[in-house]
Amino acid sequence: MKRLILLALVLCGLALSSCEKEPKHRSYYVLYFSAHVVDEAGNPIQGIYACPEPNAFYGRSGYSDYQGEISGFVHIHPSELHNIVFEDVDGEYNGGEFESLELDISDKVKQTKKGSGDWYQGTYKAELGDVTLTLKAQDDNNTNEEESL
């Protein structure tokens, strides 16, 4: 009987010691961003997708319009990295196929509203201005095959 009680106490002790308190929620802030997406000649590019990385978890990323304008917002966990990835998701449509660009925007992020409590860290804004994308290089093999047809 003593062994059974001792075993029960040991198991209870192990169960209690492994229960670490998890925070109910992680802190976050809201990041609003805007940019004007252009090609190397300064022409606006439509259909470019932009998404903040690496810690965005909720919000509205977006696509550039016919004037190359893009804006959105995300809820993001605090991080020392602030990156936005710009991707051409429509291929050859809208001026050709462009290289993806991951842009560090740390120096452009400014706080616009203070947070409340320890979970909401406030509102931030990043106005990026012109973001220039370059066309993907043509594959020489595809070009030679097309010419022989």
XYZ file of C-alpha atoms in Angstrom:
149
model
C 0.000 0.000 0.000
C 2.862 2.351 0.843
C 4.343 1.701 -2.591
C 1.051 2.566 -4.298
C 0.746 5.846 -2.371
C 4.383 6.677 -3.082
C 3.882 5.945 -6.810
C 0.764 8.147 -6.880
C 2.636 11.019 -5.206
C 5.557 10.706 -7.632
C 3.230 10.712 -10.654
C 1.343 13.746 -9.294
C 4.619 15.557 -8.746
C 5.765 14.829 -12.300
C 2.441 15.934 -13.734
C 2.484 19.215 -11.801
C 6.098 19.996 -12.615
C 5.539 19.581 -16.352
C 2.646 22.051 -16.463
C 4.319 25.324 -17.324
C 2.016 28.269 -17.688
C 1.716 29.315 -21.332
C 0.890 32.932 -22.073
C -2.707 33.365 -23.171
C -1.601 35.392 -26.207
C 1.552 36.682 -27.812
C 2.188 40.371 -28.224
C 1.669 41.934 -31.646
C 1.462 45.241 -33.442
C -0.283 46.442 -36.581
C 1.862 47.438 -39.568
C 0.392 49.494 -42.399
C 2.491 49.621 -45.561
C 2.371 51.269 -48.974
C 4.588 51.264 -52.055
C 4.693 52.244 -55.719
C 5.946 49.280 -57.792
C 7.779 50.174 -61.021
C 10.020 48.533 -63.612
C 13.561 49.688 -64.389
C 12.244 52.353 -66.778
C 9.979 53.791 -64.051
C 6.744 52.406 -65.522
C 4.130 51.181 -63.003
C 3.648 47.404 -62.736
C 0.220 45.943 -62.074
C -0.356 42.558 -60.417
C 2.613 42.422 -58.047
C 1.838 40.722 -54.715
C 3.396 42.111 -51.514
C 3.504 40.380 -48.156
C 5.393 41.370 -45.004
C 7.646 38.649 -43.598
C 8.553 36.754 -41.501
C 6.088 37.197 -38.627
C 2.863 38.422 -40.246
C -0.141 36.396 -39.139
C -3.284 38.358 -39.984
C -4.254 41.247 -42.211
C -4.546 42.278 -45.819
C -1.574 41.995 -48.084
C -2.272 43.152 -51.554
C -1.641 43.434 -55.261
C -0.428 46.501 -57.094
C -3.081 48.278 -59.167
C -2.715 49.606 -62.732
C -0.769 52.620 -61.369
C 1.622 50.361 -59.458
C 0.182 51.432 -56.091
C -0.059 48.861 -53.347
C -1.091 49.109 -49.704
C -2.077 46.774 -46.936
C -1.855 46.019 -43.254
C -0.870 43.055 -41.159
C -0.768 42.053 -37.527
C 2.783 41.062 -36.818
C 4.686 39.642 -33.874
C 7.548 41.849 -32.702
C 10.743 41.097 -34.504
C 13.971 42.845 -35.270
C 13.481 41.969 -38.930
C 11.025 43.848 -41.088
C 10.913 42.480 -44.608
C 8.368 42.705 -47.403
C 8.449 40.243 -50.284
C 7.281 41.487 -53.697
C 6.314 38.710 -56.137
C 5.136 38.688 -59.740
C 2.251 36.243 -59.575
C 0.779 36.752 -63.049
C 3.800 35.678 -65.118
C 4.177 37.370 -68.511
C 0.967 39.355 -68.092
C 1.308 43.071 -67.183
C 4.685 43.835 -68.726
C 6.634 40.601 -68.423
C 7.836 38.280 -65.715
C 9.686 40.080 -62.900
C 12.183 38.808 -60.341
C 10.918 38.531 -56.757
C 12.362 41.042 -54.331
C 12.733 40.757 -50.554
C 13.176 44.245 -49.163
C 14.401 45.091 -45.651
C 12.196 47.974 -44.510
C 13.493 48.288 -40.932
C 14.585 51.891 -41.468
C 11.162 52.880 -42.865
C 8.970 51.556 -40.031
C 7.682 54.360 -37.795
C 5.332 54.108 -34.808
C 2.112 56.095 -35.246
C 0.144 54.972 -32.174
C 1.227 53.630 -28.789
C 0.029 50.235 -27.640
C -1.976 49.384 -24.566
C -0.980 46.699 -22.114
C 1.756 44.218 -22.734
C 0.102 42.336 -25.608
C -0.788 45.166 -28.037
C 2.373 47.041 -29.026
C 0.730 49.782 -31.116
C 0.414 50.809 -34.750
C 3.286 51.313 -37.172
C 3.524 52.576 -40.740
C 6.024 51.990 -43.550
C 5.840 54.206 -46.637
C 8.248 52.645 -49.096
C 7.979 54.973 -52.093
C 9.177 53.531 -55.419
C 10.100 49.834 -55.377
C 11.880 48.822 -58.591
C 11.613 45.271 -59.921
C 13.769 43.834 -62.704
C 12.636 41.567 -65.520
C 13.648 37.920 -65.284
C 16.411 36.969 -67.702
C 15.257 35.089 -70.807
C 16.313 31.443 -70.820
C 18.635 30.972 -73.843
C 17.412 27.393 -74.393
C 13.788 28.504 -74.696
C 14.765 31.325 -77.062
C 16.734 28.935 -79.353
C 13.863 26.426 -79.425
C 11.358 29.140 -80.368
C 13.627 30.452 -83.136
C 14.007 26.959 -84.681
C 10.237 26.524 -84.933
